[in-house]
Coordinates of C-alpha atoms in Angstrom, one line a residue:
X1 CA 17.7 -5.0 -20.1
X2 CA 14.7 -6.5 -21.5
X3 CA 12.3 -6.9 -18.3
X4 CA 8.6 -7.6 -20.0
X5 CA 5.6 -5.5 -18.6
X6 CA 2.6 -4.4 -19.2
X7 CA 0.7 -1.4 -17.2
X8 CA -3.4 -2.7 -16.5
X9 CA -5.2 1.1 -16.3
X10 CA -8.6 2.2 -16.4
X11 CA -10.9 5.3 -17.1
X12 CA -11.8 5.7 -14.1
X13 CA -12.2 4.0 -10.7
X14 CA -14.8 1.4 -9.7
X15 CA -14.2 0.0 -13.5
X16 CA -12.5 -3.5 -12.7
X17 CA -9.0 -2.6 -12.6
X18 CA -8.1 -4.6 -9.5
X19 CA -10.5 -8.0 -10.4
X20 CA -9.1 -7.9 -14.7
X21 CA -5.6 -6.9 -12.7
X22 CA -5.6 -10.0 -10.1
X23 CA -7.2 -12.6 -12.5
X24 CA -4.9 -11.9 -15.4
X25 CA -1.7 -12.3 -12.7
X26 CA -3.2 -15.6 -11.2
X27 CA -3.5 -16.8 -14.9
X28 CA -0.6 -16.3 -16.2
X29 CA 0.9 -17.2 -12.6
X30 CA 0.7 -21.0 -13.8
X31 CA 3.1 -20.7 -16.5
X32 CA 5.4 -17.9 -16.0
X33 CA 6.6 -16.0 -12.9
X34 CA 4.8 -13.0 -12.6
X35 CA 5.7 -9.9 -10.5
X36 CA 2.9 -8.0 -9.3
X37 CA 2.8 -4.5 -8.7
X38 CA 0.9 -1.4 -7.8
X39 CA 0.3 2.3 -8.5
X40 CA 0.0 4.3 -5.8
X41 CA -0.4 3.6 -1.9
X42 CA -2.9 1.1 -2.3
X43 CA -2.5 -1.6 0.5
X44 CA -5.8 -3.6 -0.2
X45 CA -5.2 -4.2 -3.9
X46 CA -1.7 -5.1 -3.3
X47 CA -3.3 -8.4 -0.9
X48 CA -5.5 -9.4 -4.4
X49 CA -2.3 -9.8 -6.1
X50 CA 0.0 -11.8 -3.6
X51 CA -2.9 -14.3 -3.2
X52 CA -2.4 -14.8 -7.0
X53 CA 1.2 -14.9 -7.3
X54 CA 2.4 -16.0 -4.3
X55 CA 4.7 -13.0 -4.9
X56 CA 4.7 -9.7 -2.7
X57 CA 3.0 -6.7 -4.8
X58 CA 5.4 -3.4 -4.7
X59 CA 3.9 0.0 -4.6
X60 CA 5.6 2.2 -7.1
X61 CA 4.7 5.9 -6.5
X62 CA 6.8 8.7 -7.3
X63 CA 5.1 11.1 -4.9
X64 CA 6.4 8.8 -2.0
X65 CA 9.6 7.1 -3.7
X66 CA 10.8 9.9 -6.3
X67 CA 11.3 8.8 -9.7
X68 CA 14.5 7.3 -8.6
X69 CA 13.4 5.2 -5.9
X70 CA 10.2 4.0 -8.7
X71 CA 13.1 2.6 -11.0
X72 CA 15.1 1.0 -8.4
X73 CA 12.3 -0.6 -6.7
X74 CA 10.7 -1.8 -9.6
X75 CA 14.3 -3.1 -11.1
X76 CA 15.5 -5.0 -8.2
X77 CA 11.6 -6.6 -8.3
X78 CA 11.4 -6.9 -12.0
X79 CA 14.8 -8.8 -12.4
X80 CA 13.6 -12.3 -11.8
X81 CA 10.7 -12.3 -13.1
X82 CA 8.8 -13.4 -16.3
X83 CA 6.5 -10.4 -17.2
X84 CA 6.0 -7.7 -14.4
X85 CA 1.9 -6.8 -14.3
X86 CA 1.7 -3.4 -13.0
X87 CA -2.3 -2.4 -11.7
X88 CA -3.0 1.6 -12.2
X89 CA -4.4 3.8 -10.1
X90 CA -8.0 5.5 -10.5
X91 CA -8.1 6.8 -14.4
X92 CA -4.6 6.8 -16.7
X93 CA -4.6 10.0 -16.2
X94 CA -5.8 11.3 -12.6
X95 CA -3.1 12.6 -10.8
X96 CA -0.8 14.1 -13.3
X97 CA -0.8 17.7 -13.0
X98 CA 1.1 16.2 -9.6
X99 CA 3.2 13.6 -11.3
X100 CA 1.8 11.1 -9.7
X101 CA -0.4 8.7 -12.0
X102 CA -0.8 6.0 -13.6
X103 CA 0.4 7.5 -17.0
X104 CA 3.5 9.3 -15.3
X105 CA 4.5 5.3 -14.0
X106 CA 3.8 3.9 -17.2
X107 CA 6.1 6.7 -19.1
X108 CA 8.8 6.4 -16.5
X109 CA 9.1 2.7 -17.1
X110 CA 8.5 3.0 -20.6
X111 CA 5.5 0.0 -19.8
X112 CA 2.8 -0.6 -22.6
X113 CA -0.8 0.4 -21.2
X114 CA -4.0 -1.7 -21.6
X115 CA -7.3 0.3 -20.6
X116 CA -10.0 -1.6 -18.9
X117 CA -13.4 -0.1 -19.3
X118 CA -16.9 -0.9 -17.7
X119 CA -19.1 -0.6 -20.9
X120 CA -22.2 -1.4 -18.2
X121 CA -25.3 0.8 -19.6
X122 CA -23.0 1.5 -22.8
X123 CA -22.8 -0.5 -26.4
X124 CA -20.8 1.9 -29.1
X125 CA -20.1 4.4 -26.9
X126 CA -17.8 2.2 -24.8
X127 CA -15.8 1.6 -27.6
X128 CA -15.3 5.3 -28.7
X129 CA -14.6 6.2 -25.8
X130 CA -11.1 4.4 -26.6
X131 CA -10.6 7.4 -28.7
X132 CA -9.2 10.0 -26.1
X133 CA -6.8 6.9 -25.4
X134 CA -5.8 6.0 -28.4
X135 CA -2.2 7.7 -28.6
X136 CA -1.3 6.2 -25.2
X137 CA -2.5 2.2 -24.9
X138 CA -2.1 -0.6 -26.7
X139 CA -4.8 -2.5 -26.3
X140 CA -8.3 -2.8 -24.7
X141 CA -9.8 -4.7 -22.1
X142 CA -13.9 -4.5 -22.5
X143 CA -15.6 -5.2 -18.8
X144 CA -19.4 -6.7 -17.8
X145 CA -20.2 -6.9 -21.6
X146 CA -20.6 -10.2 -23.5
X147 CA -22.2 -11.7 -26.4
X148 CA -23.7 -9.0 -29.0
X149 CA -23.2 -6.7 -26.5
X150 CA -19.3 -7.1 -26.4
X151 CA -20.1 -7.1 -30.4
X152 CA -20.9 -3.4 -30.6
X153 CA -18.1 -2.4 -27.8
X154 CA -15.7 -4.1 -30.5
X155 CA -17.2 -1.2 -33.0
X156 CA -16.1 1.8 -31.8
X157 CA -13.0 0.4 -30.8
X158 CA -12.3 -1.2 -34.2
X159 CA -12.8 1.9 -36.2
X160 CA -9.9 3.7 -33.9
X161 CA -7.7 0.7 -34.9
X162 CA -6.9 -0.2 -31.0
X163 CA -6.8 -4.2 -30.2
X164 CA -9.3 -5.7 -28.0
X165 CA -8.0 -8.2 -26.0
X166 CA -11.9 -9.8 -25.0
X167 CA -14.9 -8.7 -23.2
X168 CA -15.4 -9.7 -19.6
X169 CA -19.1 -11.0 -18.8
X170 CA -20.3 -9.8 -16.2
X171 CA -20.6 -12.6 -13.0
X172 CA -22.5 -12.1 -10.0
X173 CA -20.4 -14.5 -8.1
X174 CA -17.2 -12.5 -8.3
X175 CA -17.7 -9.5 -6.0
X176 CA -15.0 -8.1 -3.9
X177 CA -17.1 -6.8 -0.8
X178 CA -16.3 -3.6 0.6
X179 CA -16.1 -2.0 4.0
X180 CA -14.7 1.9 5.4
X181 CA -11.5 1.9 4.2
X182 CA -12.8 -0.2 0.7
X183 CA -11.9 -3.5 -0.5
X184 CA -11.8 -6.1 2.1
X185 CA -8.5 -7.0 2.4
X186 CA -7.3 -10.6 0.1
X187 CA -7.6 -13.0 3.6
X188 CA -10.9 -11.6 4.0
X189 CA -12.5 -13.2 0.6
X190 CA -13.9 -16.6 0.3
X191 CA -11.0 -18.8 -1.2
X192 CA -12.4 -19.3 -4.4
X193 CA -13.0 -15.6 -5.8
X194 CA -9.3 -16.2 -7.4
X195 CA -10.6 -19.2 -9.1
X196 CA -13.6 -16.8 -9.9
X197 CA -11.8 -14.3 -11.7
X198 CA -8.9 -16.5 -12.9
X199 CA -11.7 -18.9 -15.5
X200 CA -13.1 -15.1 -16.6
X201 CA -10.0 -14.0 -17.6
X202 CA -8.4 -17.6 -19.3
X203 CA -12.0 -17.5 -21.0
X204 CA -12.4 -14.0 -22.4
X205 CA -9.0 -12.7 -22.9
X206 CA -6.2 -12.7 -25.2
X207 CA -3.5 -14.1 -23.2
X208 CA -1.0 -14.7 -26.0
X209 CA -1.1 -11.1 -27.7
X210 CA -1.3 -9.7 -23.7
X211 CA 1.8 -11.5 -23.1
X212 CA 3.4 -10.2 -26.9
X213 CA 2.6 -6.5 -25.9
X214 CA 4.2 -7.5 -22.5
X215 CA 7.1 -8.6 -24.6
X216 CA 7.4 -5.6 -26.7
X217 CA 8.6 -3.1 -24.1
X218 CA 11.5 -1.7 -24.7
X219 CA 15.0 -2.8 -23.3
X220 CA 15.5 -0.6 -19.7
X221 CA 18.9 1.1 -18.2
X222 CA 18.6 -0.2 -14.8
X223 CA 22.2 -2.2 -14.1
X224 CA 22.8 0.4 -11.7
X225 CA 20.2 0.4 -9.8
X226 CA 20.7 -3.7 -9.6
X227 CA 24.1 -3.5 -7.8
X228 CA 23.9 -5.0 -3.9
X229 CA 22.9 -2.3 -1.1
X230 CA 24.6 -1.9 1.4
X231 CA 23.7 -2.8 4.5
X232 CA 23.9 -1.0 7.7
X233 CA 24.5 -3.4 10.4
X234 CA 23.4 -6.3 12.5
X235 CA 21.0 -4.2 14.8
X236 CA 18.8 -6.6 15.8
X237 CA 15.9 -8.1 16.6
X238 CA 12.9 -5.9 14.1
X239 CA 9.3 -7.1 15.7
X240 CA 6.3 -5.9 14.0
X241 CA 3.0 -6.4 14.3
X242 CA 1.1 -8.2 11.7
X243 CA -2.5 -9.7 11.7
X244 CA -6.1 -8.4 10.5
X245 CA -5.6 -5.7 12.8
X246 CA -2.4 -4.3 11.5
X247 CA -1.3 -5.4 7.9
X248 CA -0.8 -1.5 6.1
X249 CA 3.1 -2.1 5.5
X250 CA 4.8 -1.6 1.9
X251 CA 7.0 -5.0 1.0
X252 CA 9.9 -2.0 0.4
X253 CA 10.0 -1.4 3.9
X254 CA 9.6 -5.0 5.3
X255 CA 12.4 -5.9 2.8
X256 CA 14.4 -2.3 4.3
X257 CA 14.3 -4.0 8.0
X258 CA 15.2 -7.3 7.0
X259 CA 18.8 -5.6 5.7
X260 CA 19.4 -4.5 9.0
X261 CA 17.3 -6.3 11.5
X262 CA 16.3 -9.6 12.5
X263 CA 12.5 -9.4 11.5
X264 CA 10.0 -11.3 13.2
X265 CA 6.3 -10.7 13.1
X266 CA 3.4 -11.5 15.9
X267 CA -0.5 -10.6 16.5
X268 CA -1.4 -8.6 19.1
X269 CA -5.0 -9.7 18.1
X270 CA -3.8 -13.6 19.2
X271 CA -2.6 -11.7 22.0
X272 CA 0.7 -12.4 21.6
X273 CA 3.5 -9.7 22.9
X274 CA 7.1 -8.9 21.5
X275 CA 10.5 -10.9 23.0
X276 CA 12.5 -9.7 24.9
X277 CA 15.6 -9.2 22.4
X278 CA 13.4 -6.5 20.5
X279 CA 15.6 -3.4 19.6
X280 CA 12.5 -1.7 17.8
X281 CA 8.7 -2.8 17.4
X282 CA 6.7 -1.4 14.2
X283 CA 3.4 -0.5 14.6
X284 CA 1.6 -0.1 11.3
X285 CA -1.7 0.6 9.8
X286 CA -4.8 -1.7 8.9
X287 CA -8.2 -2.0 11.0
X288 CA -7.6 -1.9 14.6
X289 CA -11.2 -0.4 15.1
X290 CA -12.4 -3.8 14.0
X291 CA -11.2 -5.9 16.8
X292 CA -11.4 -3.7 19.8
X293 CA -12.4 -5.9 22.5
X294 CA -9.0 -8.6 21.8
X295 CA -6.5 -5.5 21.5
X296 CA -7.4 -4.0 25.3
X297 CA -8.2 -7.3 26.2
X298 CA -4.2 -7.8 25.6
X299 CA -3.0 -6.2 28.8
X300 CA 0.1 -7.7 28.4
X301 CA 1.0 -6.2 25.2
X302 CA -0.2 -3.2 26.4
X303 CA 1.9 -2.9 30.2
X304 CA 5.2 -4.2 28.1
X305 CA 5.3 -1.0 25.8
X306 CA 4.7 1.3 28.6
X307 CA 7.0 -0.3 30.2
X308 CA 9.6 -0.4 27.4
X309 CA 8.5 2.9 26.4
X310 CA 9.7 4.9 28.9
X311 CA 13.0 3.1 29.3
X312 CA 13.6 3.8 25.3
X313 CA 13.3 0.9 23.4
X314 CA 12.5 2.3 19.6
X315 CA 8.9 2.0 18.9
X316 CA 7.2 3.1 15.6
X317 CA 3.9 3.5 14.5
X318 CA 1.8 4.4 11.6
X319 CA -1.9 5.2 11.3
X320 CA -3.4 2.2 13.0
X321 CA -0.2 2.1 15.3
X322 CA -1.3 5.6 16.3
X323 CA -4.5 4.6 17.0
X324 CA -3.6 1.8 19.3
X325 CA -1.1 3.6 21.3
X326 CA -3.8 5.8 22.3
X327 CA -5.4 6.9 25.8
X328 CA -8.8 5.0 23.8
X329 CA -10.7 4.3 20.7
X330 CA -14.1 5.3 20.8
X331 CA -17.0 3.3 18.4
X332 CA -20.3 3.6 18.3
X333 CA -20.4 5.7 21.4
X334 CA -18.1 3.6 23.5
X335 CA -14.7 4.0 24.6
X336 CA -12.1 0.9 24.6
X337 CA -8.7 1.5 26.3
X338 CA -5.8 1.3 24.6
X339 CA -2.0 1.6 25.8
X340 CA -2.1 5.5 26.5
X341 CA 1.2 6.4 25.7
X342 CA -0.1 8.9 24.2
X343 CA -2.7 11.2 25.2
X344 CA -5.2 11.5 22.9
X345 CA -8.4 10.0 21.8
X346 CA -9.8 8.5 18.7
X347 CA -12.7 8.9 17.1
X348 CA -14.1 6.7 14.4
X349 CA -16.0 8.7 12.2
X350 CA -17.8 9.1 9.0
X351 CA -15.0 11.2 7.3
X352 CA -12.7 10.1 5.1
X353 CA -9.0 11.3 4.9
X354 CA -7.2 10.2 2.3
X355 CA -4.5 12.3 0.7
X356 CA -0.8 12.3 0.2
X357 CA 1.1 14.4 2.9
X358 CA 4.2 16.8 3.4
X359 CA 6.0 16.8 6.7
X360 CA 8.3 19.2 7.9
X361 CA 10.1 17.6 11.1
X362 CA 10.6 19.7 13.6
X363 CA 12.5 18.2 15.9
X364 CA 14.6 14.5 16.1
X365 CA 12.6 11.6 16.0
X366 CA 13.2 8.0 14.9
X367 CA 12.9 8.3 11.5
X368 CA 13.7 12.2 10.8
X369 CA 15.9 14.7 11.8
X370 CA 15.3 18.5 12.3
X371 CA 14.5 19.9 9.1
X372 CA 13.8 17.2 7.2
X373 CA 11.1 16.7 4.7
X374 CA 9.0 13.7 4.8
X375 CA 6.5 12.9 2.0
X376 CA 3.8 10.4 2.8
X377 CA -0.2 9.2 2.6
X378 CA -3.2 9.6 4.9
X379 CA -6.1 7.0 4.5
X380 CA -8.2 6.6 7.6
X381 CA -11.7 6.9 9.0
X382 CA -10.6 8.7 12.4
X383 CA -10.0 11.7 14.0
X384 CA -7.9 12.5 17.5
X385 CA -8.6 14.6 19.9
X386 CA -5.2 16.0 22.4
X387 CA -6.2 15.2 25.6
X388 CA -3.1 16.7 27.5
X389 CA -0.1 17.3 27.0
X390 CA 1.8 15.6 24.4
X391 CA 4.5 16.8 21.8
X392 CA 4.6 16.4 18.0
X393 CA 8.1 15.4 16.1
X394 CA 6.4 17.3 12.5
X395 CA 4.4 20.0 11.1
X396 CA 1.8 18.9 8.4
X397 CA 2.6 21.0 5.2
X398 CA 0.1 19.1 3.2
X399 CA -2.3 17.0 4.6
X400 CA -4.4 16.6 8.1
X401 CA -2.4 15.1 10.9
X402 CA -3.6 16.1 14.4
X403 CA -4.1 20.1 14.3
X404 CA -1.9 20.8 11.8
X405 CA 0.8 18.5 13.3
X406 CA 1.3 14.6 13.0
X407 CA 4.3 12.3 14.9
X408 CA 3.5 12.5 18.4
X409 CA 6.4 11.7 20.1
X410 CA 7.5 10.3 23.5
X411 CA 11.7 9.2 24.2
X412 CA 12.2 7.0 21.8
X413 CA 8.4 6.6 20.6
X414 CA 7.1 8.2 17.2
X415 CA 3.2 7.8 16.2
X416 CA 2.0 9.2 13.2
X417 CA -1.0 9.2 11.1
X418 CA 1.1 9.5 7.6
X419 CA 2.4 6.3 5.8
X420 CA 5.7 6.6 4.5
X421 CA 8.0 4.5 2.3
X422 CA 11.2 4.1 3.2
X423 CA 12.7 3.9 -0.5
X424 CA 13.0 7.8 -0.2
X425 CA 14.3 9.9 3.1
X426 CA 16.5 8.3 5.4
X427 CA 13.9 6.9 7.8
X428 CA 16.0 3.4 8.0
X429 CA 19.2 4.6 8.9
X430 CA 17.7 6.6 11.9
X431 CA 15.5 3.6 12.5
X432 CA 18.7 1.6 12.9
X433 CA 20.7 4.4 14.6
X434 CA 18.7 4.8 17.5
X435 CA 18.1 1.1 17.6
X436 CA 21.6 0.9 18.2
X437 CA 22.1 3.2 20.5
X438 CA 19.1 1.7 22.3
X439 CA 21.0 -2.1 22.5
X440 CA 24.6 -0.8 23.6
X441 CA 23.4 0.9 26.8

């Protein structure tokens, strides 16, 4: 099948991949249906892709999803697009020793790579850097270079014979503010940001040539991944917390839930609670630490979660959701009471936990059976202190977790630091089964 596609990679983090990728997506979306993708487990860059294209951005990660999972997800989302733009992660070879890199995904998808190089504080050297990548890339874009500076960068690339799609000048007005978990989410950035980067791309990048490269990607055999997926059952309502505090969700996970549940969204920050028809409640990751007063004030939701958990309602929480279900979150030496479903306290720290994780299930849980292995990742600036008696569903074989374990569990409620992708493993089947058992009581 012919699926036009290309990867936007970088020589390292911080070269402007997200800005360039998002600008290209937005510019092409004026005339074409663009399907955005993000290599790696990132939740933040995908929000910019969605804003630029109007389409959900899909994560592609071989550690989380496996090769077959990546191919299946790519095929299902790319098949209805005119072109797929895939933003890389870090430098294009970073993670290659684990088989989870930009280059490994590009090879798996037979996708050409356009390399982004930040030419600030260099001239001809910027072009000569291309030499080390010339065997694996189709073209290059120079960021933060204009005029004669651009000419110097192009000189190096021309000596190697690599195509230059353009140079993007530095523009101080085009800047995405950051905070402790990386870039701010797209909905928090000035609405003119997308228009500004789109203009930069349209004025400086040869988009026709970029599309030609994408269309030269070879046909890919994906027919077996396009078979209609089995829906397990109509398992009732799944309520997903979605707002400024809870917004770290993989699109594939929401899609998987939608095939078996009637998915409904609610906002704990806004004072919402979930309906009495809930057969499942999902509390994802995000930034609960920025909305502690609002979350602590939503006593109706706090009381309902405690009561319904005791009654056996399946509740699944990841990272920020775990923090919310703790006894308290401490920030700047002040404690904010939370749901207190699990007797742990959360301390916000300056230590970043960012790593892939591997868990061994020690007992049956809402997402796994005893003996199962779970692959995921952790991404947080907090630590958990066990305050009383708790039970864990998983042992951490790789990653941090909580004292070597993860997956606080009580009744049918599970809260873990680890984020997982439902494309791999049996998590969605387990959630369906346990929710059906709850509804039949």
